[in-house]
């Protein structure tokens, strides 16, 4: 399994017991969706290795307490601490309407109600206080705040996002 075919689910943050149980901090708004998994992929030395789950249960809302097969000692558990956990893309719940995953909209065209075609979405910058669409327009990068009030419609069929940005915002970049 390649990392590109998966999504980041969380990180193993600490041991739970001396029998190899681990706590995974889930990076999701819906932790209950991942309570009864059969297996996870753990990033071990830059390779995704499948680990089969003997038992799991939610622990304090966003932590998943997991007992993996063949991880029975503290030493086994120690080897997995701080590792990132992944699942195949098909485990991501489908989003409807104007909700989307950042990876899903790369390559979409952005259309502004007043400006017209803004360009192709080449990325999402989520390192700032507010996430930004990174849009490429004839070699220039345009940053559009990912604001629910700006997003009119996400058209998955035609791979287009329709927005209405404040007057002059796009012109600042061109």
CSV table of C-alpha atoms in Angstrom, one decimal:
chain,number,residue,atom,x,y,z
A,1,UNK,CA,0.0,0.0,0.0
A,2,UNK,CA,1.4,3.4,-1.0
A,3,UNK,CA,0.9,6.5,1.1
A,4,UNK,CA,-0.8,8.3,-1.9
A,5,UNK,CA,-3.6,5.7,-1.8
A,6,UNK,CA,-4.3,6.4,1.9
A,7,UNK,CA,-5.3,9.1,4.2
A,8,UNK,CA,-3.8,10.1,7.6
A,9,UNK,CA,-6.0,8.8,10.4
A,10,UNK,CA,-3.9,9.8,13.4
A,11,UNK,CA,-0.8,9.1,15.5
A,12,UNK,CA,0.1,6.5,18.1
A,13,UNK,CA,0.6,8.8,21.2
A,14,UNK,CA,1.2,6.4,24.1
A,15,UNK,CA,0.9,3.0,25.6
A,16,UNK,CA,-2.2,2.0,27.5
A,17,UNK,CA,-1.2,-1.1,29.3
A,18,UNK,CA,1.8,-3.4,29.8
A,19,UNK,CA,0.2,-5.9,27.4
A,20,UNK,CA,0.9,-3.9,24.2
A,21,UNK,CA,-2.2,-1.8,24.0
A,22,UNK,CA,-1.8,1.6,22.4
A,23,UNK,CA,-3.7,4.9,22.2
A,24,UNK,CA,-4.1,6.5,18.8
A,25,UNK,CA,-5.0,10.2,18.6
A,26,UNK,CA,-7.5,10.3,15.8
A,27,UNK,CA,-7.5,13.3,13.4
A,28,UNK,CA,-11.2,13.3,12.6
A,29,UNK,CA,-14.5,15.0,13.6
A,30,UNK,CA,-16.2,11.5,13.7
A,31,UNK,CA,-14.1,9.2,15.8
A,32,UNK,CA,-16.9,6.7,16.1
A,33,UNK,CA,-16.6,5.8,12.4
A,34,UNK,CA,-13.2,4.2,13.1
A,35,UNK,CA,-14.0,2.2,16.3
A,36,UNK,CA,-14.5,-1.2,14.7
A,37,UNK,CA,-11.7,-1.5,12.1
A,38,UNK,CA,-10.1,-4.8,11.2
A,39,UNK,CA,-6.7,-3.4,10.3
A,40,UNK,CA,-4.7,-0.2,10.0
A,41,UNK,CA,-1.6,0.8,8.2
A,42,UNK,CA,1.3,2.1,10.3
A,43,UNK,CA,4.2,4.1,8.9
A,44,UNK,CA,7.2,2.1,10.0
A,45,UNK,CA,10.5,3.5,8.6
A,46,UNK,CA,8.7,5.1,5.6
A,47,UNK,CA,6.8,2.0,4.7
A,48,UNK,CA,3.1,1.4,5.4
A,49,UNK,CA,2.8,-1.9,7.2
A,50,UNK,CA,-0.6,-3.5,7.8
A,51,UNK,CA,-1.4,-4.3,11.5
A,52,UNK,CA,-4.5,-6.4,12.3
A,53,UNK,CA,-6.7,-5.3,15.2
A,54,UNK,CA,-7.6,-7.8,17.9
A,55,UNK,CA,-9.8,-5.3,19.8
A,56,UNK,CA,-10.4,-1.5,19.9
A,57,UNK,CA,-12.6,1.0,21.6
A,58,UNK,CA,-12.9,4.7,21.8
A,59,UNK,CA,-11.2,6.3,24.8
A,60,UNK,CA,-12.0,9.9,25.9
A,61,UNK,CA,-13.6,11.0,22.6
A,62,UNK,CA,-10.7,11.3,20.1
A,63,UNK,CA,-8.5,8.5,21.3
A,64,UNK,CA,-8.8,5.0,20.0
A,65,UNK,CA,-7.5,2.3,22.4
A,66,UNK,CA,-6.1,-0.6,20.2
A,67,UNK,CA,-4.8,-4.1,20.8
A,68,UNK,CA,-3.0,-5.2,17.7
A,69,UNK,CA,-2.3,-8.9,16.9
A,70,UNK,CA,1.3,-9.8,17.6
A,71,UNK,CA,1.9,-6.7,19.7
A,72,UNK,CA,1.8,-8.2,23.2
A,73,UNK,CA,4.6,-6.6,25.2
A,74,UNK,CA,5.7,-3.1,26.2
A,75,UNK,CA,8.7,-3.5,24.0
A,76,UNK,CA,6.5,-4.3,21.0
A,77,UNK,CA,4.3,-1.2,21.8
A,78,UNK,CA,7.4,1.0,22.3
A,79,UNK,CA,8.5,0.3,18.8
A,80,UNK,CA,5.3,1.8,17.4
A,81,UNK,CA,5.1,4.9,19.6
A,82,UNK,CA,4.8,8.2,17.7
A,83,UNK,CA,4.1,6.3,14.4
A,84,UNK,CA,1.5,7.7,12.0
A,85,UNK,CA,-1.6,5.6,11.2
A,86,UNK,CA,-3.3,5.5,7.8
A,87,UNK,CA,-6.3,3.9,6.1
A,88,UNK,CA,-7.0,3.3,2.4
A,89,UNK,CA,-8.9,6.2,0.7
A,90,UNK,CA,-12.1,4.1,0.3
A,91,UNK,CA,-12.6,4.3,4.1
A,92,UNK,CA,-13.1,8.0,3.9
A,93,UNK,CA,-16.8,8.9,4.2
A,94,UNK,CA,-18.2,10.5,1.1
A,95,UNK,CA,-18.9,14.2,1.5
A,96,UNK,CA,-21.9,15.9,-0.1
A,97,UNK,CA,-22.8,19.4,-1.1
A,98,UNK,CA,-20.2,22.1,-0.5
A,99,UNK,CA,-18.1,20.0,1.9
A,100,UNK,CA,-14.9,18.5,0.5
A,101,UNK,CA,-11.6,16.9,1.4
A,102,UNK,CA,-8.6,19.1,0.5
A,103,UNK,CA,-7.0,16.3,-1.6
A,104,UNK,CA,-10.2,15.8,-3.6
A,105,UNK,CA,-10.3,19.3,-5.1
A,106,UNK,CA,-6.8,19.5,-6.4
A,107,UNK,CA,-7.1,20.0,-10.2
A,108,UNK,CA,-10.6,21.5,-10.0
A,109,UNK,CA,-11.3,24.7,-11.8
A,110,UNK,CA,-12.3,27.8,-9.8
A,111,UNK,CA,-15.0,30.1,-11.2
A,112,UNK,CA,-15.7,33.4,-9.5
A,113,UNK,CA,-19.2,34.9,-9.9
A,114,UNK,CA,-17.8,38.3,-10.8
A,115,UNK,CA,-14.3,37.6,-12.2
A,116,UNK,CA,-15.0,34.5,-14.3
A,117,UNK,CA,-12.5,31.6,-14.5
A,118,UNK,CA,-9.8,32.2,-11.8
A,119,UNK,CA,-7.7,29.1,-12.7
A,120,UNK,CA,-6.9,25.6,-11.5
A,121,UNK,CA,-6.6,24.7,-7.8
A,122,UNK,CA,-3.1,23.4,-7.4
A,123,UNK,CA,-3.1,23.0,-3.6
A,124,UNK,CA,-4.5,24.0,-0.2
A,125,UNK,CA,-2.4,25.9,2.3
A,126,UNK,CA,-3.7,24.9,5.8
A,127,UNK,CA,-0.7,26.2,7.7
A,128,UNK,CA,-2.2,29.6,8.2
A,129,UNK,CA,-5.0,30.7,10.6
A,130,UNK,CA,-7.5,30.2,7.7
A,131,UNK,CA,-7.0,27.6,5.0
A,132,UNK,CA,-6.4,29.0,1.5
A,133,UNK,CA,-7.1,27.7,-2.0
A,134,UNK,CA,-3.9,27.9,-4.0
A,135,UNK,CA,-5.0,28.7,-7.6
A,136,UNK,CA,-2.7,28.9,-10.6
A,137,UNK,CA,-3.6,31.5,-13.2
A,138,UNK,CA,-1.1,31.8,-16.2
A,139,UNK,CA,1.9,31.1,-14.0
A,140,UNK,CA,0.7,33.3,-11.1
A,141,UNK,CA,-0.4,31.9,-7.8
A,142,UNK,CA,-3.7,33.3,-6.4
A,143,UNK,CA,-4.6,32.7,-2.7
A,144,UNK,CA,-8.3,32.6,-1.9
A,145,UNK,CA,-9.5,32.2,1.7
A,146,UNK,CA,-11.4,28.9,2.1
A,147,UNK,CA,-14.4,30.7,3.6
A,148,UNK,CA,-17.9,29.1,3.6
A,149,UNK,CA,-19.4,32.5,2.7
A,150,UNK,CA,-17.3,32.6,-0.5
A,151,UNK,CA,-18.1,29.1,-1.7
A,152,UNK,CA,-21.3,29.0,-3.7
A,153,UNK,CA,-21.2,25.5,-5.1
A,154,UNK,CA,-18.8,22.5,-5.4
A,155,UNK,CA,-19.6,20.7,-8.7
A,156,UNK,CA,-17.8,17.3,-8.4
A,157,UNK,CA,-19.1,16.1,-11.8
A,158,UNK,CA,-17.5,19.0,-13.7
A,159,UNK,CA,-14.6,19.4,-11.3
A,160,UNK,CA,-15.4,23.1,-10.6
A,161,UNK,CA,-15.8,25.2,-7.5
A,162,UNK,CA,-17.9,28.3,-7.8
A,163,UNK,CA,-17.0,31.2,-5.5
A,164,UNK,CA,-18.0,34.8,-4.9
A,165,UNK,CA,-15.0,36.6,-3.6
A,166,UNK,CA,-14.9,40.2,-2.3
A,167,UNK,CA,-14.4,42.7,-5.1
A,168,UNK,CA,-10.7,43.3,-6.0
A,169,UNK,CA,-9.3,40.2,-4.1
A,170,UNK,CA,-8.3,38.3,-7.3
A,171,UNK,CA,-7.1,41.5,-9.0
A,172,UNK,CA,-4.5,42.0,-6.2
A,173,UNK,CA,-2.6,39.0,-7.6
A,174,UNK,CA,-2.8,39.8,-11.3
